[in-house]
C-alpha positions as a printed Julia matrix, in Angstrom:
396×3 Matrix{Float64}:
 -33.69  26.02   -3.18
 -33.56  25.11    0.52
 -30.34  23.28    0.63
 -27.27  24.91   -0.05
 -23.39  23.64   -0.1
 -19.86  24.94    0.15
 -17.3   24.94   -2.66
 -13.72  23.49   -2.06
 -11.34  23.14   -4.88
  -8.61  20.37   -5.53
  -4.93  21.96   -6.87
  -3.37  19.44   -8.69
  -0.1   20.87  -10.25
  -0.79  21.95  -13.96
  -4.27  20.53  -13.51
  -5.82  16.91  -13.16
  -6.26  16.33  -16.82
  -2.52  14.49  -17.47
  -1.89  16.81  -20.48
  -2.9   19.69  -18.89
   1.17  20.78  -18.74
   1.09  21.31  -22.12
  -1.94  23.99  -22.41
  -0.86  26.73  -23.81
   0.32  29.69  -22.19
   1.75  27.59  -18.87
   5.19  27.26  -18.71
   5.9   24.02  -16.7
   9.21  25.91  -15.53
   6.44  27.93  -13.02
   5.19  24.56  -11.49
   7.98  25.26   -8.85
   7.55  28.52   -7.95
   5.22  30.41   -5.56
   3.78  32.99   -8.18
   2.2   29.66   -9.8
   0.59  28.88   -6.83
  -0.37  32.32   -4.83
  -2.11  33.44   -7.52
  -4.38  30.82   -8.02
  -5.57  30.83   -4.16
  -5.74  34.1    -3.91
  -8.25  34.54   -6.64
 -10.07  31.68   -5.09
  -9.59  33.48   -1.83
 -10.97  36.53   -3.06
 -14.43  34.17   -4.37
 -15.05  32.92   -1.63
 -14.35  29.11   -1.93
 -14.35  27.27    1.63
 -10.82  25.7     1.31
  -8.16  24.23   -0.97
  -6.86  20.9    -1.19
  -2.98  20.3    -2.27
  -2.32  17.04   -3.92
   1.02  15.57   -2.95
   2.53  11.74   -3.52
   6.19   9.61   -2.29
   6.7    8.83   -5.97
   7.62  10.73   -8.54
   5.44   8.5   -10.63
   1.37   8.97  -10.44
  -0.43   5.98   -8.69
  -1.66   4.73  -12.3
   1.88   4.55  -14.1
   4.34   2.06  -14.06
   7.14   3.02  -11.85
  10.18   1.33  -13.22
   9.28   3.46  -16.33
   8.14   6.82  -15.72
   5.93   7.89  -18.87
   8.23  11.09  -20.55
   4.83  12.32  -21.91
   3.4   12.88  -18.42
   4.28  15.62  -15.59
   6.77  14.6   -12.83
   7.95  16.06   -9.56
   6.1   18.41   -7.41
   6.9   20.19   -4.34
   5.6   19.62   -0.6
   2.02  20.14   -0.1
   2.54  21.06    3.84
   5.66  23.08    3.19
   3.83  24.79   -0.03
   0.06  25.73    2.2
   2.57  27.29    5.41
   3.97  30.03    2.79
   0.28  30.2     1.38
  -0.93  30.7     4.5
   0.45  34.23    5.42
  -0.36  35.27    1.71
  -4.36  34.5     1.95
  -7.08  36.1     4.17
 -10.39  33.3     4.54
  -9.6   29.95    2.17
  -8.93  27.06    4.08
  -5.81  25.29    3.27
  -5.62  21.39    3.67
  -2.52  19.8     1.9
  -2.24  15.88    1.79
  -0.26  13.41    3.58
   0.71  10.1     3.17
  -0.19   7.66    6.45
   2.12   5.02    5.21
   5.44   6.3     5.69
   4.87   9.63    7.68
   5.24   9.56   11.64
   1.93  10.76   13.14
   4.1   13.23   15.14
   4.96  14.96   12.52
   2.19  15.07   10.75
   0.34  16.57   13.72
   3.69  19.24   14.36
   3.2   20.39   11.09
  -0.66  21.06   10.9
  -0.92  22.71   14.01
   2.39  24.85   12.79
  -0.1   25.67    9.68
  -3.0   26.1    11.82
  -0.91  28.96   13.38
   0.27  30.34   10.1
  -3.2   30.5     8.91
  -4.5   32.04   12.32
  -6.99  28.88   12.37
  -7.44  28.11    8.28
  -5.54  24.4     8.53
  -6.84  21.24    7.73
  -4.92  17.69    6.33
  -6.02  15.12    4.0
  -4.7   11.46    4.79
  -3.96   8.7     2.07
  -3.13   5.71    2.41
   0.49   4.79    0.68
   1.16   1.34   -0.1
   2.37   0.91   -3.85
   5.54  -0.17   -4.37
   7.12   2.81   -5.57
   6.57   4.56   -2.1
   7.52   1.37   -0.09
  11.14   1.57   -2.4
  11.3    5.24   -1.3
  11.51   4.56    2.07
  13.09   0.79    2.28
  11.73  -0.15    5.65
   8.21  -1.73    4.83
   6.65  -4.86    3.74
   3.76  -4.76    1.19
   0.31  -4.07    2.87
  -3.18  -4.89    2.06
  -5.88  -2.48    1.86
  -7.8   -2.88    5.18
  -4.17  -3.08    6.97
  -3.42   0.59    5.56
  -6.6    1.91    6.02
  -6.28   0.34   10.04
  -2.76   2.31    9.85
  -4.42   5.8     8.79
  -6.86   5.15   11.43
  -4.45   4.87   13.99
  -2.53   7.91   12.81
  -5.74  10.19   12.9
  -6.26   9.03   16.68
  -3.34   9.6    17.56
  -2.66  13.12   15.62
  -5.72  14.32   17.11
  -4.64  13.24   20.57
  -1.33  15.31   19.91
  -3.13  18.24   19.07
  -4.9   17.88   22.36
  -1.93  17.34   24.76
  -1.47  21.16   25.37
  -4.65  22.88   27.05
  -5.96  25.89   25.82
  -3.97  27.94   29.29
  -1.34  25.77   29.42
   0.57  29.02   28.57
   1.09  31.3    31.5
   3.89  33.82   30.41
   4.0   35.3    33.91
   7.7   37.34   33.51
   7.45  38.15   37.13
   7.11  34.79   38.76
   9.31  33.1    35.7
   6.59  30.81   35.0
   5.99  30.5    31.0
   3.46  27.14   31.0
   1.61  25.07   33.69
   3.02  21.72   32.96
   0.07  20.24   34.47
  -1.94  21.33   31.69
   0.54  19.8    29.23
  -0.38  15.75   28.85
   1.43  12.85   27.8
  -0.67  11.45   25.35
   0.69   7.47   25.91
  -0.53   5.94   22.79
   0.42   2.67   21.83
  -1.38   1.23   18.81
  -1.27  -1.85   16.04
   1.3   -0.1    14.67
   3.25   2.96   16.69
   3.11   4.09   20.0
   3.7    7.78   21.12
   4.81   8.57   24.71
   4.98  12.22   25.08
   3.26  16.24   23.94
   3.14  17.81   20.87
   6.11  20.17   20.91
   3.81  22.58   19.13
   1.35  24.5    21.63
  -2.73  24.4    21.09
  -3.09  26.17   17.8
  -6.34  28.04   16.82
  -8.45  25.75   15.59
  -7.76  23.25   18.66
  -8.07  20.43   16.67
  -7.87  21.08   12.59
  -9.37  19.64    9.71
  -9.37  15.86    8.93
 -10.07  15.1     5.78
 -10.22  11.66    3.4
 -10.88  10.78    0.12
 -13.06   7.11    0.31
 -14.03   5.56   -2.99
 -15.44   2.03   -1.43
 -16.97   0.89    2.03
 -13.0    0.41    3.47
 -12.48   4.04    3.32
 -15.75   4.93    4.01
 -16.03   3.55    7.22
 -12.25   4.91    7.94
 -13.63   8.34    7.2
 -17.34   7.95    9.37
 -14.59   6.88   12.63
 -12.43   9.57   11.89
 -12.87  12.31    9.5
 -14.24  15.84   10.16
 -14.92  16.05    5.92
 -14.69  13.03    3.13
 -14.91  12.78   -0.33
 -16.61  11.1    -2.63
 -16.9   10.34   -6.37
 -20.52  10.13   -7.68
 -20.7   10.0   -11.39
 -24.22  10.67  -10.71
 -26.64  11.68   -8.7
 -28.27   8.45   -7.39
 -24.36   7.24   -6.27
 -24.59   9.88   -4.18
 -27.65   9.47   -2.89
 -26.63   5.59   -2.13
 -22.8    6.84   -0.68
 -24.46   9.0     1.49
 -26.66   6.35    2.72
 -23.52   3.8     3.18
 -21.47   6.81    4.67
 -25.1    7.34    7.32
 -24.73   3.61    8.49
 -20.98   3.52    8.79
 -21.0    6.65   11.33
 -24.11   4.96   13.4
 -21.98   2.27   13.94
 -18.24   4.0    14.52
 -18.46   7.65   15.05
 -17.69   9.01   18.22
 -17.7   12.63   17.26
 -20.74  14.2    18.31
 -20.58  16.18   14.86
 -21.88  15.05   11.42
 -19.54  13.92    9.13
 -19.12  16.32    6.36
 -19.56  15.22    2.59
 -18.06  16.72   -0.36
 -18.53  15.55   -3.58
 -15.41  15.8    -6.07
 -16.12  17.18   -9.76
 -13.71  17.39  -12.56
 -14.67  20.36  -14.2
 -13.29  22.13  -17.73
 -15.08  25.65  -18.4
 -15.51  27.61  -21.3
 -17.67  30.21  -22.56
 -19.72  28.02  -24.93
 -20.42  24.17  -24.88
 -18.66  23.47  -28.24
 -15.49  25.21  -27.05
 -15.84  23.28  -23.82
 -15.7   20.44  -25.23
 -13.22  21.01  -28.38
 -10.66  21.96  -25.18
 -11.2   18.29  -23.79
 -10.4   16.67  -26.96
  -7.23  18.96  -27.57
  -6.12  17.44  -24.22
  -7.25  14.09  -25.1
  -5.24  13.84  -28.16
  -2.34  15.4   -26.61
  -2.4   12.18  -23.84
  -3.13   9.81  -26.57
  -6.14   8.38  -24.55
  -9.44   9.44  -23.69
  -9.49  11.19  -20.1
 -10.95   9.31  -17.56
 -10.82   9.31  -13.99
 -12.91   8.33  -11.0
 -14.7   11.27  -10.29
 -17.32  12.66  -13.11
 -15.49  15.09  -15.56
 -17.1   17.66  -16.47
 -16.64  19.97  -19.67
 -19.17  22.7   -20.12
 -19.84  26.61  -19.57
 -20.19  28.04  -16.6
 -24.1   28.0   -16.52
 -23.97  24.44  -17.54
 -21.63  23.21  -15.13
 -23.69  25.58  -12.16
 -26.58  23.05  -13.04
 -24.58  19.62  -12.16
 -23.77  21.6    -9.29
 -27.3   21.99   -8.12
 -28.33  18.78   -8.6
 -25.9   17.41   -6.67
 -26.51  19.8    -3.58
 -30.58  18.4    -3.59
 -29.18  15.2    -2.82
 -27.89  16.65    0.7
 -24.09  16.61    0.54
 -22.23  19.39    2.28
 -20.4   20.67   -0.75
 -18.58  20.03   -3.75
 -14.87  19.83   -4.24
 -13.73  20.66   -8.0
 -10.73  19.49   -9.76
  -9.85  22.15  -12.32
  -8.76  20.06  -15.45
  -6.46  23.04  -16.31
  -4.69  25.1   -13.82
  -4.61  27.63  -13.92
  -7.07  28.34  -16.66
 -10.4   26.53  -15.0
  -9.23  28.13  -11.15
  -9.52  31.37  -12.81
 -13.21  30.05  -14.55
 -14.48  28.91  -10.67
 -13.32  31.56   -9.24
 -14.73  34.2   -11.59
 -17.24  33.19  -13.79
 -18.8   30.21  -11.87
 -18.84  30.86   -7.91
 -20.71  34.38   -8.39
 -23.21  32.4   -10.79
 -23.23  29.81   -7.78
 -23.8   32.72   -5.31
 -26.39  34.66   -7.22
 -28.39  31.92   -7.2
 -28.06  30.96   -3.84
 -26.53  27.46   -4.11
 -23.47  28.33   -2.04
 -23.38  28.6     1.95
 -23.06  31.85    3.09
 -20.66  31.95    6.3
 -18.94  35.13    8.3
 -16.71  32.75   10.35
 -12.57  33.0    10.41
 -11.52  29.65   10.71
 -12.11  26.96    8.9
 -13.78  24.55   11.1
 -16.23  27.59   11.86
 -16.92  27.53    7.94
 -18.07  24.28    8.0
 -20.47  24.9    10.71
 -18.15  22.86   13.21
 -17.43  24.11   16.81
 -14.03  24.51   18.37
 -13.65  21.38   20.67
 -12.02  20.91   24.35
  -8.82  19.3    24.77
  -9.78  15.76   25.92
  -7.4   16.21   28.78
  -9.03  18.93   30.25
 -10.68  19.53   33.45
 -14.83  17.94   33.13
 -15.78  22.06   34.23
 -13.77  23.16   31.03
 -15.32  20.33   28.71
 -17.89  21.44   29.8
 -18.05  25.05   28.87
 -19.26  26.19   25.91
 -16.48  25.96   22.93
 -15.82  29.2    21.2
 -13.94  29.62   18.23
 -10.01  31.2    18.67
  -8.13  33.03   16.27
  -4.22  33.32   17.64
  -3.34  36.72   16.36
């Protein structure tokens, strides 16, 4: 096999199969508290996998649900996905870490303080997913929006990756002197006003967070439909995408291919990942006797928009490789069950994914090494030091 993909997984609470709270054996007391969550990316950590994604929402209702009558049958509240990857991040050696944020109703200044703060507490391992928010739940949260269309949201998270990575760019790499004898800590000439003024926010000033490791961290969107898409080919480093099989991906990759001709400025590729519900057990029949538990425990068939998955390890391996011949970059799996399936991906299926050399093999530390992407210049550095050739930094 000559091409060869990384693995990312998608934490999602109890799991992304809605009755997955009510497995047995996971008390939904330990949704809220950091053993529930360290040791599931740890033992991902220790496998291997690329990165983790952490789901997070402004609602305490899912997307799909009615919000002026949360469903008592279904799992509500979570805690912050930025907040919940920092204290990861000192507790985890080589798994990326890229929690999610809403566009909508976060200020880009934040979001950018907070991902280079993770980038630090990582030593380089940070990335962010952006969503769009515009339901009406999350517009009620917050009480100082009008309802939005698609394309005007998408324009929005746009705007807020420009401008994030522009942030993360305002310090140069020696802006810090820390000369004790002279009294000089930074050369404010190397610290930039970024003076963004967009459709919908304008920024005047620096991040108040130095140049963290990575120099610019991960990007990352989820695009279902040619909106997104082409939101992700302007200004993602990684998307994903749901193929149910694998001629969608062979056609989103070719959509994704003509968006980037026509948007990208990056001189790097954009990454794909495909996303993968998966359930694992040791034999098919089991596999699948597990779904249907769940199933009848929701009251509904489970269906979502990525392909689900229910199968053994070896079986699920297979959809794996068939989706890596079409040419995407990896595969990010939603665990039906958490933390039953992590456990499965970690053990059973990423060695079987390693033995048979499906999986990238990489020795780098940071995560945008991993994906094979260099560590950029600030943009408002000298030409001579755009110039030079970008090494990846760890900040110890």
């Amino acid at each position: 096999m000559s091409h060869r993909i990384h693995l990312a997984v998608a934490l999602e609470r109890a799991g992304w199969h809605p009755a997955a709270w009510r497995a047995a054996g996971l008390s939904p007391r330990a949704l809220t508290t950091p053993r529930h969550w360290t040791e599931q990316v740890r033992v991902l950590d220790r496998a291997g996998v690329t990165f983790a994604t952490i789901e997070d929402a402004l609602t305490l209702t899912d997307r799909s649900e009615n919000a002026d009558a949360p469903d008592p049958q279904r799992l509500h509240g979570r805690v912050d996905a930025v907040l919940l990857a920092a204290a990861l991040a000192p507790l985890t050696h080589r798994i990326g870490l890229i929690p999610t944020v809403t566009t909508t109703h976060t200020e880009p200044f934040h979001v950018a303080t907070g991902i280079q703060t993770l980038d630090f507490a990582s030593r380089g391992r940070a990335g962010v997913r952006l969503v769009v928010g515009g339901s009406a739940a999350e517009r009620a949260n917050f009480g100082r929006r009008d309802e939005i269309d698609l394309e005007t949201g998408f324009r929005e998270a746009g705007e807020v990756a420009d401008a994030i990575g522009r942030l993360w760019d305002s310090w140069q790499d020696d802006a810090i002197i820390r000369d004790a004898a002279s009294g000089r800590f930074v050369d404010a000439d190397r610290i930039h006003n970024i003076e963004f003024t967009g459709e919908f926010f304008s920024i005047t000033g620096a991040s108040i967070v130095p140049r963290s490791p990575q120099g610019r961290p991960i990007i990352s969107v989820l695009a279902h439909q040619t909106v997104p898409f082409r939101l992700a080919a302007e200004h993602a480093d990684v998307v994903f995408v749901t193929p149910h099989d694998e001629a969608a991906a062979t056609g989103i990759l070719a959509e994704l291919d003509g968006a980037a001709a026509e948007l990208r400025r990056s001189p790097e590729r954009l990454r794909v990942f495909a996303d993968v519900i998966v359930l694992i057990e040791e034999t098919s029949a089991a596999a699948r006797d597990a779904l249907a538990r769940l199933d009848d425990l929701a009251g509904a068939e489970f269906r979502s928009d990525a392909r689900v998955i229910a199968g053994t390890p070896t079986e699920v391996a297979e959809h794996l490789r068939a989706l890596a011949e079409t040419g995407i970059d990896g595969v990010r799996l939603r665990p039906a069950r958490q933390p039953d399936d992590v456990v499965a991906i970690a053990e059973r299926l990423t060695p079987l994914l390693r033995a048979t050399r499906v999986l990238q093999d990489d020795d780098a530390a940071t995560l945008r090494g991993r994906l094979g992407l260099p560590r950029p210049a600030s943009r408002y550095a000298a030409p001579a030091q755009d110039s030079a050739p970008a090494r990846e930094k760890v900040a110890l």
